[in-house]
Short mmCIF file of N, CA and C in Angstrom, two decimals:
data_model
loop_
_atom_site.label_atom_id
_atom_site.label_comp_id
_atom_site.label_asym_id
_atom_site.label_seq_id
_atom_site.Cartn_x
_atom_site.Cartn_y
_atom_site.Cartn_z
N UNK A 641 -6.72 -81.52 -73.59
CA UNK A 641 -6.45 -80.11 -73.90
C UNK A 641 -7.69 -79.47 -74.51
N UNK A 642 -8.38 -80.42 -75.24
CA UNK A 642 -9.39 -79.52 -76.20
C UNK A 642 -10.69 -79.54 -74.82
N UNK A 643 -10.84 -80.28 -73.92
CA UNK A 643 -11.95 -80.48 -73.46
C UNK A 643 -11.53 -79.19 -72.14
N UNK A 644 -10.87 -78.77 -71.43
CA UNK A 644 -10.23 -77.76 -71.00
C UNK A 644 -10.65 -76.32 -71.22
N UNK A 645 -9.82 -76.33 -73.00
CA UNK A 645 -9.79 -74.99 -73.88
C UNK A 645 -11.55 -74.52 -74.06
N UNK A 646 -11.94 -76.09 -74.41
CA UNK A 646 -13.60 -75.57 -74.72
C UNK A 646 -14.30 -74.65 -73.90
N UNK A 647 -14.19 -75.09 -72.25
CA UNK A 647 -14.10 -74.72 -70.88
C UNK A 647 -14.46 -73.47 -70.32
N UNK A 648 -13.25 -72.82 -71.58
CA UNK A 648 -12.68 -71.89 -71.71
C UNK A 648 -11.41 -71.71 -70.77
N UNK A 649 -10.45 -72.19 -70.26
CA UNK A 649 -9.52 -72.82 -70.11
C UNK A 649 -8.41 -72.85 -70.64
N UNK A 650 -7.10 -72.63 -70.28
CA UNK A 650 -5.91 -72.07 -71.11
C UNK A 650 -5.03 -73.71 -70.38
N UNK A 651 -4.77 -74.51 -71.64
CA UNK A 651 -3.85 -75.95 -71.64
C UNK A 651 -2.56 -75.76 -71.32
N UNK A 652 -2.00 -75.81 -70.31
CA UNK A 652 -0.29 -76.33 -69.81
C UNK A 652 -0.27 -77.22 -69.47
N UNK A 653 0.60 -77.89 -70.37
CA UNK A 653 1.69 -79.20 -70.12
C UNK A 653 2.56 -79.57 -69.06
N UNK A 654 2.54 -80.74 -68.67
CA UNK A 654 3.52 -80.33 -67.16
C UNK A 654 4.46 -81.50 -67.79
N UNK A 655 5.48 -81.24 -68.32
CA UNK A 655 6.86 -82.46 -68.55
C UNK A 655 8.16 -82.28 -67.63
N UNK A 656 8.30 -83.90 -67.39
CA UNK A 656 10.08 -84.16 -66.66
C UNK A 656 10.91 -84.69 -67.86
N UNK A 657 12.11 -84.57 -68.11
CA UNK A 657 12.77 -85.03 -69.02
C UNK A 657 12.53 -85.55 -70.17
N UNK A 658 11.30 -84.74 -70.83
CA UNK A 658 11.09 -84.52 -72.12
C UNK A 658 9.37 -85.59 -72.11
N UNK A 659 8.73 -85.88 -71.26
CA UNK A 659 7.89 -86.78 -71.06
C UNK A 659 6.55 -85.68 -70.32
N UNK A 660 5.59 -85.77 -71.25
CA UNK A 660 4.82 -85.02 -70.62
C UNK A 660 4.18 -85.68 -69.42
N UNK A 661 3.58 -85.27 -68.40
CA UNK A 661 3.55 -85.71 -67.32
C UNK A 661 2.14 -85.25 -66.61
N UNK A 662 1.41 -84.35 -66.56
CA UNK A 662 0.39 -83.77 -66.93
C UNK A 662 -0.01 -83.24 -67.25
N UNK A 663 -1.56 -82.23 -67.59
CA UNK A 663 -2.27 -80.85 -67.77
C UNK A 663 -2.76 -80.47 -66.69
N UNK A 664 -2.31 -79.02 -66.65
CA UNK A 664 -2.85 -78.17 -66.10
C UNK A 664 -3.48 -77.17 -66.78
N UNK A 665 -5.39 -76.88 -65.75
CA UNK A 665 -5.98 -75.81 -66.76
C UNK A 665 -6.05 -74.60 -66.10
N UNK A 666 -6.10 -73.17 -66.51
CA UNK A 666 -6.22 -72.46 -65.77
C UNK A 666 -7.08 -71.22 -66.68
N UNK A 667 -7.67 -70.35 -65.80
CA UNK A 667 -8.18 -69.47 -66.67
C UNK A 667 -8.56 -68.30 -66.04
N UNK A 668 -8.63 -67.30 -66.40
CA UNK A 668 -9.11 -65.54 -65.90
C UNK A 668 -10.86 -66.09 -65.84
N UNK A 669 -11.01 -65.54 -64.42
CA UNK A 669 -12.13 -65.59 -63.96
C UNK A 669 -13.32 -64.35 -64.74
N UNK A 670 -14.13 -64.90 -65.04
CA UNK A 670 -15.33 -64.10 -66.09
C UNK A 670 -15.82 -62.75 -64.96
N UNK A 671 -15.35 -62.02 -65.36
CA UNK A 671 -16.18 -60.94 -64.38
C UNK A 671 -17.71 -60.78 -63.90
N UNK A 672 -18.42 -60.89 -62.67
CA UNK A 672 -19.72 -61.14 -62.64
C UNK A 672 -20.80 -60.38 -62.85
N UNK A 673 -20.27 -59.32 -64.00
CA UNK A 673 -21.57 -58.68 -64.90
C UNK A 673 -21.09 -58.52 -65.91
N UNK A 674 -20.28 -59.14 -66.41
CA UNK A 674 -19.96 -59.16 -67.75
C UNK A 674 -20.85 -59.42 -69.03
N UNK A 675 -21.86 -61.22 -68.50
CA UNK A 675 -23.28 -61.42 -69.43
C UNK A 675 -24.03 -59.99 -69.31
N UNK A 676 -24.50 -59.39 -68.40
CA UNK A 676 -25.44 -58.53 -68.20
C UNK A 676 -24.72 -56.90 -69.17
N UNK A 677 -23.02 -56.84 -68.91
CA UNK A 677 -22.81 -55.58 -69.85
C UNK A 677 -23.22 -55.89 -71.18
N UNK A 678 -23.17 -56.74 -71.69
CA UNK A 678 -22.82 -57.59 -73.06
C UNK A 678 -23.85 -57.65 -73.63
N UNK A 679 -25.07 -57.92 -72.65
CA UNK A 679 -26.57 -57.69 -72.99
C UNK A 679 -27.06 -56.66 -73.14
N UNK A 680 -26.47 -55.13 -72.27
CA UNK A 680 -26.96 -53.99 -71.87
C UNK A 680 -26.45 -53.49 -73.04
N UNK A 681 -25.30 -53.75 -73.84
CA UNK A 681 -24.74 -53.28 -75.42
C UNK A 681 -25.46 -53.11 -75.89
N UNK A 682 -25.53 -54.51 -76.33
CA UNK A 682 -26.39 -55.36 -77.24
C UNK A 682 -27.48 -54.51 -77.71
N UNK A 683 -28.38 -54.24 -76.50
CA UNK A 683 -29.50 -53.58 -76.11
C UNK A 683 -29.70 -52.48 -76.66
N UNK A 684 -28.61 -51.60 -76.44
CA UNK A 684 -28.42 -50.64 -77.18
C UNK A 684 -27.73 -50.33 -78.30
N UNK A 685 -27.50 -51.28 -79.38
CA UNK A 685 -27.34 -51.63 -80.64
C UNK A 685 -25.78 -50.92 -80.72
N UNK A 686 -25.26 -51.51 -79.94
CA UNK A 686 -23.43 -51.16 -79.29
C UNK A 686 -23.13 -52.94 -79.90
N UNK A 687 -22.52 -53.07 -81.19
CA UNK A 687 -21.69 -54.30 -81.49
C UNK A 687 -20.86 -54.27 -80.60
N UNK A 688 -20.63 -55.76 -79.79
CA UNK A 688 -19.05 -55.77 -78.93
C UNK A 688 -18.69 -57.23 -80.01
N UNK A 689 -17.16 -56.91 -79.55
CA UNK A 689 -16.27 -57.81 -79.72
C UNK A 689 -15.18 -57.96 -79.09
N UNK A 690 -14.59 -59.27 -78.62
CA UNK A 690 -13.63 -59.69 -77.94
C UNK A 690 -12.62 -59.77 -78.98
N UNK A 691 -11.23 -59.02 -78.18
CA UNK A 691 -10.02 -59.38 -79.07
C UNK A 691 -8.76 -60.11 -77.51
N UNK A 692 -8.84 -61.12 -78.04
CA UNK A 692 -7.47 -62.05 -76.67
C UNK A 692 -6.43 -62.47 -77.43
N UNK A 693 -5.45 -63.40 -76.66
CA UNK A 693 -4.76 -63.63 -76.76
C UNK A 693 -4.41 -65.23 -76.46
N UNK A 694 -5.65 -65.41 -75.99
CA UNK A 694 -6.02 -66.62 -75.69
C UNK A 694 -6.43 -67.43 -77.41
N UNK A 695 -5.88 -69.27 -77.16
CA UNK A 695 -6.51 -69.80 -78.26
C UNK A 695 -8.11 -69.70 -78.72
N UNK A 696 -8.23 -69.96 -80.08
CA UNK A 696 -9.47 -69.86 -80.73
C UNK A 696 -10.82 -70.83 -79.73
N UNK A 697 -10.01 -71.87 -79.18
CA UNK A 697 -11.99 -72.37 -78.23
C UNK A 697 -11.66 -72.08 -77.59
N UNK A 698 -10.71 -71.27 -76.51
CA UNK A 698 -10.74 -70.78 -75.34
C UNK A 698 -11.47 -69.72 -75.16
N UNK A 699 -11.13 -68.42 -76.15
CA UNK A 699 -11.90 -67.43 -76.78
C UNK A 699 -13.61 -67.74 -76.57
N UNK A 700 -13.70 -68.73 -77.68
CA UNK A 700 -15.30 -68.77 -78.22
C UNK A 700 -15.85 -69.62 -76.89
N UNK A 701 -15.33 -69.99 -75.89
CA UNK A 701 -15.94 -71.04 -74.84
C UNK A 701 -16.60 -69.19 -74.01
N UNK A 702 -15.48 -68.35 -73.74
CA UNK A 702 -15.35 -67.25 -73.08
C UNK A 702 -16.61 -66.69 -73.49
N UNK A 703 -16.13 -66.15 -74.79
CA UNK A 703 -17.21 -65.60 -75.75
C UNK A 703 -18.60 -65.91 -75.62
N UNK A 704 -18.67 -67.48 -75.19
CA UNK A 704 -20.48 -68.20 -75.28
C UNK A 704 -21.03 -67.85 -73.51
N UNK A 705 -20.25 -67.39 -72.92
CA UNK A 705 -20.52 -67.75 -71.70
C UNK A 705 -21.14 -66.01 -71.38
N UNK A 706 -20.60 -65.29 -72.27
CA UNK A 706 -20.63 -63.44 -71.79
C UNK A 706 -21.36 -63.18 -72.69
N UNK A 707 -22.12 -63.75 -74.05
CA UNK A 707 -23.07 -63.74 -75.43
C UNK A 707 -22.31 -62.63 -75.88
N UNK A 708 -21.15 -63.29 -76.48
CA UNK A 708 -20.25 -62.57 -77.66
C UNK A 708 -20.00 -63.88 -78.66
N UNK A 709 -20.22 -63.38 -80.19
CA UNK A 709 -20.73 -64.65 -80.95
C UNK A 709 -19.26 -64.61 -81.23
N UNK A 710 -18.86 -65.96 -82.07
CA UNK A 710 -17.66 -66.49 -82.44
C UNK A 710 -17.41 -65.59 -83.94
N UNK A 711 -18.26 -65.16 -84.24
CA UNK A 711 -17.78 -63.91 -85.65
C UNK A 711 -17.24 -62.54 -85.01
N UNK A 712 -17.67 -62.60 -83.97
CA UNK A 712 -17.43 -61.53 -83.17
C UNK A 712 -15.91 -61.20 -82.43
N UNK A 713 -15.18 -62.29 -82.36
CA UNK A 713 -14.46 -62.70 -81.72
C UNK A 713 -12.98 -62.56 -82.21
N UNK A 714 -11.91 -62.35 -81.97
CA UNK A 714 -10.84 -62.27 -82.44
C UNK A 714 -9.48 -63.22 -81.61
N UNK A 715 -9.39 -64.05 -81.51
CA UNK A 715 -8.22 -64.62 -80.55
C UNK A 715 -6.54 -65.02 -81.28
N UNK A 716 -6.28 -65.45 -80.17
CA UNK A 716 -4.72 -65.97 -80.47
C UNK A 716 -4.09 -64.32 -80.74
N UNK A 717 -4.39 -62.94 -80.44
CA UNK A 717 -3.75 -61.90 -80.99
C UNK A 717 -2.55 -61.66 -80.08
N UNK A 718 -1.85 -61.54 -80.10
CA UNK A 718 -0.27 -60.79 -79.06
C UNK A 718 -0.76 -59.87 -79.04
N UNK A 719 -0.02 -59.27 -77.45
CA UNK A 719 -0.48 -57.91 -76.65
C UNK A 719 -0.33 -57.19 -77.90
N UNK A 720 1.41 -56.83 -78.74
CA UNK A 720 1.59 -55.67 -79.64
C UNK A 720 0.75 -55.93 -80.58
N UNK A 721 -0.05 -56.51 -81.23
CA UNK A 721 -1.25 -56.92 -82.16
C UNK A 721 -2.41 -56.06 -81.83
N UNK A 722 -2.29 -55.67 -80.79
CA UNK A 722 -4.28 -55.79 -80.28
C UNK A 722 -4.23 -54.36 -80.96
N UNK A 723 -3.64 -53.52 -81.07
CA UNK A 723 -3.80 -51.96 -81.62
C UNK A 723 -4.05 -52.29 -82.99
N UNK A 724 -3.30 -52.59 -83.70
CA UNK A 724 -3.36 -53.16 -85.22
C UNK A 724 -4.62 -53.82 -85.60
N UNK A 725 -5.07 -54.72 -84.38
CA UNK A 725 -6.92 -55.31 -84.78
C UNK A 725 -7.75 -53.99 -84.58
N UNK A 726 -7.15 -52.97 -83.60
CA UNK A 726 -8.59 -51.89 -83.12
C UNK A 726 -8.13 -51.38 -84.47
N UNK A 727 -6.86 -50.89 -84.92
CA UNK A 727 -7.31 -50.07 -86.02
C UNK A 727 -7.74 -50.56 -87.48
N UNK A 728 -7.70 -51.78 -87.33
CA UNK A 728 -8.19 -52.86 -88.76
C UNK A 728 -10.07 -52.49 -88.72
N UNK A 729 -10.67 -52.78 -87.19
CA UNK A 729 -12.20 -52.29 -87.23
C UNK A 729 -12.40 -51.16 -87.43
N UNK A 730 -11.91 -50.01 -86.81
CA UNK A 730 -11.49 -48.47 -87.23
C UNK A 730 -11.49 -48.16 -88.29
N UNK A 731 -10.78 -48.87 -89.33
CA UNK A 731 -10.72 -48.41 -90.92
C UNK A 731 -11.88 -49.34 -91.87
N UNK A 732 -12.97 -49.96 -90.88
CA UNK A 732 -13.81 -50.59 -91.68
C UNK A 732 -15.03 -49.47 -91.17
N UNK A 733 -14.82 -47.90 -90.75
CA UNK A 733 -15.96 -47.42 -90.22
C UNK A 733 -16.60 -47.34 -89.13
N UNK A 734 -15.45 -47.94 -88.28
CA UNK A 734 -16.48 -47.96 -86.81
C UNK A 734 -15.64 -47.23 -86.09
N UNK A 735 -16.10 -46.50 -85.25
CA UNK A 735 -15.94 -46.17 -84.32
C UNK A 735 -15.68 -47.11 -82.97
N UNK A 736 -14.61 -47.37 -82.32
CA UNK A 736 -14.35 -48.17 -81.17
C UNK A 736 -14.17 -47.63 -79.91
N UNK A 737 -14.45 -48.46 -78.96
CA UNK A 737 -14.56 -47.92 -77.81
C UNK A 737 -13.34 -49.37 -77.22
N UNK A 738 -12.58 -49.47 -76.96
CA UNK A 738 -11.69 -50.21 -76.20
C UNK A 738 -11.66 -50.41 -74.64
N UNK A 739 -11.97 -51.52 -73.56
CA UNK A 739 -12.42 -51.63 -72.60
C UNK A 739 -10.98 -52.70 -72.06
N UNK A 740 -10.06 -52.25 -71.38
CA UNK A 740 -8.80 -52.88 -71.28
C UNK A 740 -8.30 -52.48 -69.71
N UNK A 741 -7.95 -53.59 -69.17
CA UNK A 741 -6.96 -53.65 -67.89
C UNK A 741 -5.39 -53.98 -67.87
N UNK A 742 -4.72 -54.08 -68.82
CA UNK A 742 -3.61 -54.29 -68.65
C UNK A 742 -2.05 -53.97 -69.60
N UNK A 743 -0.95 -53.52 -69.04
CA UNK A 743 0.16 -53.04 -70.01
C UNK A 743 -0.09 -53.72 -71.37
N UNK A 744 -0.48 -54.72 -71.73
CA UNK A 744 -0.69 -55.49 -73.23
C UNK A 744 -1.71 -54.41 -74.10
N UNK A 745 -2.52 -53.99 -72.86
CA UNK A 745 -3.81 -53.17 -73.42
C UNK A 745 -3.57 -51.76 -73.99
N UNK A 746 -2.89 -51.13 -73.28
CA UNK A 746 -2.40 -49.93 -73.60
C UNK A 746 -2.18 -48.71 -75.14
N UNK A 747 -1.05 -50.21 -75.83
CA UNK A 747 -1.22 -49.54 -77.25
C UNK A 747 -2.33 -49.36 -77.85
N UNK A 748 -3.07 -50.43 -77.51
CA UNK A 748 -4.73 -50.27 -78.21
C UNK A 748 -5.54 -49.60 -77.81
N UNK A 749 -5.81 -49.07 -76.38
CA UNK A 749 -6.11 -47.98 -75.66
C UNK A 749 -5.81 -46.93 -76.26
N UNK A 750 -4.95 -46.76 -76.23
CA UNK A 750 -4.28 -45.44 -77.02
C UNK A 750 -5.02 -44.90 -78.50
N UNK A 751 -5.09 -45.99 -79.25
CA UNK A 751 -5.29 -46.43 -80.61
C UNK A 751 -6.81 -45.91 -80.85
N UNK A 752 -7.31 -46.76 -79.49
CA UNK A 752 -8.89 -46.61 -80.06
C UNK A 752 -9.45 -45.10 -80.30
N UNK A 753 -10.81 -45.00 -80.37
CA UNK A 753 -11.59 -43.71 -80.66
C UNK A 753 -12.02 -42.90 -79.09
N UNK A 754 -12.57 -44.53 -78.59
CA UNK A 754 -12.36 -44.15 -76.57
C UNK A 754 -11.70 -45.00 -76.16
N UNK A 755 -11.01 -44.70 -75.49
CA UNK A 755 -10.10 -46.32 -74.74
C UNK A 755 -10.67 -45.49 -73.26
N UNK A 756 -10.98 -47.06 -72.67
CA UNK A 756 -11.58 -47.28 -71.17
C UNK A 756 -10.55 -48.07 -70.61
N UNK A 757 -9.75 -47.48 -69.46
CA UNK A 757 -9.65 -48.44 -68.39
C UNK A 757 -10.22 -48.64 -67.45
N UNK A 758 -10.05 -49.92 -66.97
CA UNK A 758 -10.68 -50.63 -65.87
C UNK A 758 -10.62 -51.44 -64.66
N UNK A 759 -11.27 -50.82 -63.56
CA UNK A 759 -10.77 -52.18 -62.69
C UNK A 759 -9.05 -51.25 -61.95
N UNK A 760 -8.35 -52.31 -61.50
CA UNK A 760 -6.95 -51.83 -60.66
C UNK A 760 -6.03 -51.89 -61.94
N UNK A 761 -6.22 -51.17 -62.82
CA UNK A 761 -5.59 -50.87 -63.73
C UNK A 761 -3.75 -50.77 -63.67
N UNK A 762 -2.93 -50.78 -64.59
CA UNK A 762 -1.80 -50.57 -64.29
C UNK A 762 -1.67 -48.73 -64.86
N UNK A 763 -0.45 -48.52 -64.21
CA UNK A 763 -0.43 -46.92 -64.93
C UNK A 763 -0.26 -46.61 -66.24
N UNK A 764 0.46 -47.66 -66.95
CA UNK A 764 0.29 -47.60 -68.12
C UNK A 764 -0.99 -47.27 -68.98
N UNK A 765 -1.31 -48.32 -68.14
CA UNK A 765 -3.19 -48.26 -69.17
C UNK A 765 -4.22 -47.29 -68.84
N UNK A 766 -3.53 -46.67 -67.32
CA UNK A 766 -4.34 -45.24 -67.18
C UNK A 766 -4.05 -44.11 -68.01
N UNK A 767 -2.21 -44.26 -68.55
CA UNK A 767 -2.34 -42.98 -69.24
C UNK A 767 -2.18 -42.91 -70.60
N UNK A 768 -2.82 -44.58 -70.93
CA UNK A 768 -2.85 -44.59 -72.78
C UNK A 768 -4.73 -44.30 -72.17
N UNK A 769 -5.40 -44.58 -71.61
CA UNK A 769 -7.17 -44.31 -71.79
C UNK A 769 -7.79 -43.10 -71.88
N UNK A 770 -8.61 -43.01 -72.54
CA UNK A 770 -8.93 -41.66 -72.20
C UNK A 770 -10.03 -41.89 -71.15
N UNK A 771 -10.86 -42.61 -70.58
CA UNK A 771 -11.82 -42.64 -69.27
C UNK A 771 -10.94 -43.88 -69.00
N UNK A 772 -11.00 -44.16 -67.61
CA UNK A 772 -10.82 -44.84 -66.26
C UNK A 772 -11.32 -44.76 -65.35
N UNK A 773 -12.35 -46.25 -65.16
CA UNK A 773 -13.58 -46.66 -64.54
C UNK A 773 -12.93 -47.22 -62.79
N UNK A 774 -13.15 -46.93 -62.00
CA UNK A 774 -11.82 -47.38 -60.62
C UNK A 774 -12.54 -48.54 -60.33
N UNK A 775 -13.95 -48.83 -60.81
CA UNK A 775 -14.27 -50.06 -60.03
C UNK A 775 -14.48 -51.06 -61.15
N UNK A 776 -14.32 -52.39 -60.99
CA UNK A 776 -14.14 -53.71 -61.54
C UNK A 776 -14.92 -54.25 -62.54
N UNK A 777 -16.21 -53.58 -62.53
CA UNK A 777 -17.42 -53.72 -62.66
C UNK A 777 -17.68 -53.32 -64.17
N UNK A 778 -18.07 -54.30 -65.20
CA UNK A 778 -18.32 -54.49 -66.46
C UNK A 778 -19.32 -53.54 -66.99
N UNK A 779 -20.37 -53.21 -65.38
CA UNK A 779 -21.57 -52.58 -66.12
C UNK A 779 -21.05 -51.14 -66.21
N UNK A 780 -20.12 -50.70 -65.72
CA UNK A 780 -19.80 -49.31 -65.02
C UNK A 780 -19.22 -48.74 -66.66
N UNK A 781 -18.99 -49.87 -67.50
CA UNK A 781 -18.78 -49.11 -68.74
C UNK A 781 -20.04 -48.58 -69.33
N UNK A 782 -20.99 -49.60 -69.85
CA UNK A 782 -22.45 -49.21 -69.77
C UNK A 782 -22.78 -47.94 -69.20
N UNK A 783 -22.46 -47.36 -68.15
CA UNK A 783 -22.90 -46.33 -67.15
C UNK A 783 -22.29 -44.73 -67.97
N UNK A 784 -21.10 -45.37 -68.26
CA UNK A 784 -20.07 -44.28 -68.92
C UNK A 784 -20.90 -43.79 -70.14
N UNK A 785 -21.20 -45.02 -71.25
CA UNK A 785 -21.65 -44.22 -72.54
C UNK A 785 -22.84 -43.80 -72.01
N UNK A 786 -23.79 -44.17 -71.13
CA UNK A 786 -24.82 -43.07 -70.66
C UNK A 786 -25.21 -42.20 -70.55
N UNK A 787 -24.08 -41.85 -69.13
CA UNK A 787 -23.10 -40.38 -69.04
C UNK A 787 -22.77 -39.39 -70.10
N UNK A 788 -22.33 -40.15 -70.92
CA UNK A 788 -21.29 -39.52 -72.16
C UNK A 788 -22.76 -38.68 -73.36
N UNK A 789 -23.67 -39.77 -73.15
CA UNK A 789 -24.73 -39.78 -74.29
C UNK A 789 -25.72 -38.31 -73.74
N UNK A 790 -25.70 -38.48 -72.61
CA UNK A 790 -26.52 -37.53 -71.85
C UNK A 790 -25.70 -36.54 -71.62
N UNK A 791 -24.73 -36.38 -71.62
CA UNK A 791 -23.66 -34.93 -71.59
C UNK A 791 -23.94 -34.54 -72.87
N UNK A 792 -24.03 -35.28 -73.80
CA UNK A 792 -24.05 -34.50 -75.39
C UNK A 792 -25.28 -33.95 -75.88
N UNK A 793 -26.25 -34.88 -75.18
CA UNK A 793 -27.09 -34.25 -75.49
C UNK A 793 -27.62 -32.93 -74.72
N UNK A 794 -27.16 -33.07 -73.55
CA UNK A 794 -27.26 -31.27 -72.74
C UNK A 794 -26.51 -30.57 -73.44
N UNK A 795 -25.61 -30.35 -74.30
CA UNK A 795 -24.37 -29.42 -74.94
C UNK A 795 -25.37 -29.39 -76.09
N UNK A 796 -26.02 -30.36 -77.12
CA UNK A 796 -26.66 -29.89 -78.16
C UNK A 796 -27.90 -29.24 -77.35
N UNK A 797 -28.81 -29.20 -76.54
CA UNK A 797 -29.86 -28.43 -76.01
C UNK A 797 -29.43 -27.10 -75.83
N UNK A 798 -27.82 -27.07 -74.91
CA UNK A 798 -27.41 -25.66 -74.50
C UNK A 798 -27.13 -25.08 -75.97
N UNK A 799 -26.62 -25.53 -76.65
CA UNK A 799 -26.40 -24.86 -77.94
C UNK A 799 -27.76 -24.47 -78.77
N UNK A 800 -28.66 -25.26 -78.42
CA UNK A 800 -29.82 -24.94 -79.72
C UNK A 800 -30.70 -23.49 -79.01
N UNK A 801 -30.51 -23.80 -77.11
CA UNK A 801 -31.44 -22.57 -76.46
C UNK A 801 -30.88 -21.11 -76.67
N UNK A 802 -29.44 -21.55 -76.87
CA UNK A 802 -28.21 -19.87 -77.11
C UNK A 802 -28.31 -19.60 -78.38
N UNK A 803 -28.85 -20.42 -79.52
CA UNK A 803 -28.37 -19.64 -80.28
C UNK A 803 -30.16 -19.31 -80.44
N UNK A 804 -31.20 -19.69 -80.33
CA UNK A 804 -32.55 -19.46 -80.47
C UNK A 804 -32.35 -17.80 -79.35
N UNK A 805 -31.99 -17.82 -78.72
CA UNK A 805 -32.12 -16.69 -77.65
C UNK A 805 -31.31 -15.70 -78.22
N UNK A 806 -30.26 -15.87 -79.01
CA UNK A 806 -29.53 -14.75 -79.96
C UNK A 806 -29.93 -14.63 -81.01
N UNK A 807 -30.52 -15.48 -81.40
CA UNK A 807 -30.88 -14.71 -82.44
C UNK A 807 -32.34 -14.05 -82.28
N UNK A 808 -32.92 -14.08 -81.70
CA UNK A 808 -34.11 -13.51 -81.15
C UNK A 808 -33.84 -11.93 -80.50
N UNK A 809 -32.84 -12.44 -79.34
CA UNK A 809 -32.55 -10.97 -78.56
C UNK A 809 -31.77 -9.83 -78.95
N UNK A 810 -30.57 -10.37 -80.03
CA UNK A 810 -29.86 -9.39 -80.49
C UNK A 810 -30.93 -8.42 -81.63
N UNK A 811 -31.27 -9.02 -82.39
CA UNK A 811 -31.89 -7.96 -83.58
C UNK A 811 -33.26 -7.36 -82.52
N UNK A 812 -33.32 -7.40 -81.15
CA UNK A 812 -34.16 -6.62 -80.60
C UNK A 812 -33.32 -5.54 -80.00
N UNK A 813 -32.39 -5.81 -79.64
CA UNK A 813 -31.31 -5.12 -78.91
C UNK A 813 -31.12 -3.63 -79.80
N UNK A 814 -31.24 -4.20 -81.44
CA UNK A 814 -30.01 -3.73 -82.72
C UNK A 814 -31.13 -2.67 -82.73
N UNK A 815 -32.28 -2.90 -83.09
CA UNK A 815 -33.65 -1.80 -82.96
C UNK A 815 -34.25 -1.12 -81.96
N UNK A 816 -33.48 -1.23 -80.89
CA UNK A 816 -33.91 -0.51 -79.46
C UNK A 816 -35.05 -1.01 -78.51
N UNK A 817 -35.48 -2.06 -78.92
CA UNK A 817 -36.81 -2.91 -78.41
C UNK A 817 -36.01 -3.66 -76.90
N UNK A 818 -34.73 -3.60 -77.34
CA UNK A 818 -34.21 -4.26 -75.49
C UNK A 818 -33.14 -3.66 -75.49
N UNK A 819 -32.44 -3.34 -74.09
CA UNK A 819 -31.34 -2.93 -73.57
C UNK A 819 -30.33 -3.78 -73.79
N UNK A 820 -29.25 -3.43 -75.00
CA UNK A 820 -28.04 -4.79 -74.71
C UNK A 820 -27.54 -5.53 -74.34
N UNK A 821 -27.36 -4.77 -72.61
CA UNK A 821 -27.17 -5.59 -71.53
C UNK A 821 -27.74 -6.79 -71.48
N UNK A 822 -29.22 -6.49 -71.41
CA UNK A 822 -30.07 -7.36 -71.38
C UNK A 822 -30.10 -8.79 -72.30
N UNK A 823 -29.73 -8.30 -73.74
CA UNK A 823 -29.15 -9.01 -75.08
C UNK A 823 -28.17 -9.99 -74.52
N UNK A 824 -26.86 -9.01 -74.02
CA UNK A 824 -25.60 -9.98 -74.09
C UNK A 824 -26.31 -11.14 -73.00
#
């Protein structure tokens, strides 16, 4: 079981009449840019952390394989839990961004500051998120705060050129030096 879990690997027992009989391991396949989102965070001084539901070395096997450290890490949580961990980091000051595919995910979606769905999402988790990414793809979150970072910063530019241009054009307007029209 432990050599499995390490694996990262989730341990079932296979018993007949009370006699265990074998293990079976099984596990959610690591998405194949998951190391590379995790790095692209990183990169940009974006703390991630994993919150599952999976046991503690199943977690940290997961965790070592995508470079999410074991402090980082939160496991063994139940689906109705996972909101209660986003808002436990939430009330330590952070701001969260929640990256979730499934009805378990939802309340915490909801919860977070951004909740992302992802991937073939269920409807649930489309309409606790506030963005929903349609393709599978780990980096496509990466892509989002990009997006997001570069939208804000065009809204602070548009804001700094309108109000530099009002306040410039109106008190020319107010003294007859320009046509209002021209002002508004």
């Amino acid at each position: 079981i432990k050599n499995l879990e390490r694996a990262g690997k989730t341990a079932m027992l296979i018993a007949s009449n009370g006699e265990i009989k074998g293990i079976i391991g099984s596990a959610d396949t690591i998405k194949e840019n998951s190391k590379n989102a995790v790095e692209e965070l990183k990169n940009n001084k974006i703390d991630v952390m994993m919150i599952t539901g999976d046991n503690k070395r199943t977690a940290e096997a997961v965790g070592k394989k995508v470079g999410i450290k074991s402090k980082d890490i939160r496991s063994e949580v139940l689906p109705e839990d996972k909101s209660d961990a986003i808002e436990s980091i939430q009330n330590e000051g952070n701001d969260v961004m929640m990256v979730g595919d499934g009805v378990n995910d939802a309340p915490a979606l909801a919860i977070a500051y951004v909740g992302t769905a992802i991937g073939s999402v269920t409807d649930v988790a489309i309409e606790a998120a506030d963005i929903t990414l349609m393709r599978d793809d780990p980096l496509d979150v990466v892509k989002s705060i990009r997006v997001s970072n570069a939208t804000l910063q065009k809204i602070k530019q548009n804001l700094v050129w309108a109000l530099g241009y009002n306040t410039l054009m109106i008190p020319l307007a107010s003294i007859g030096l320009l046509q209002p029209v021209l002002a508004a």
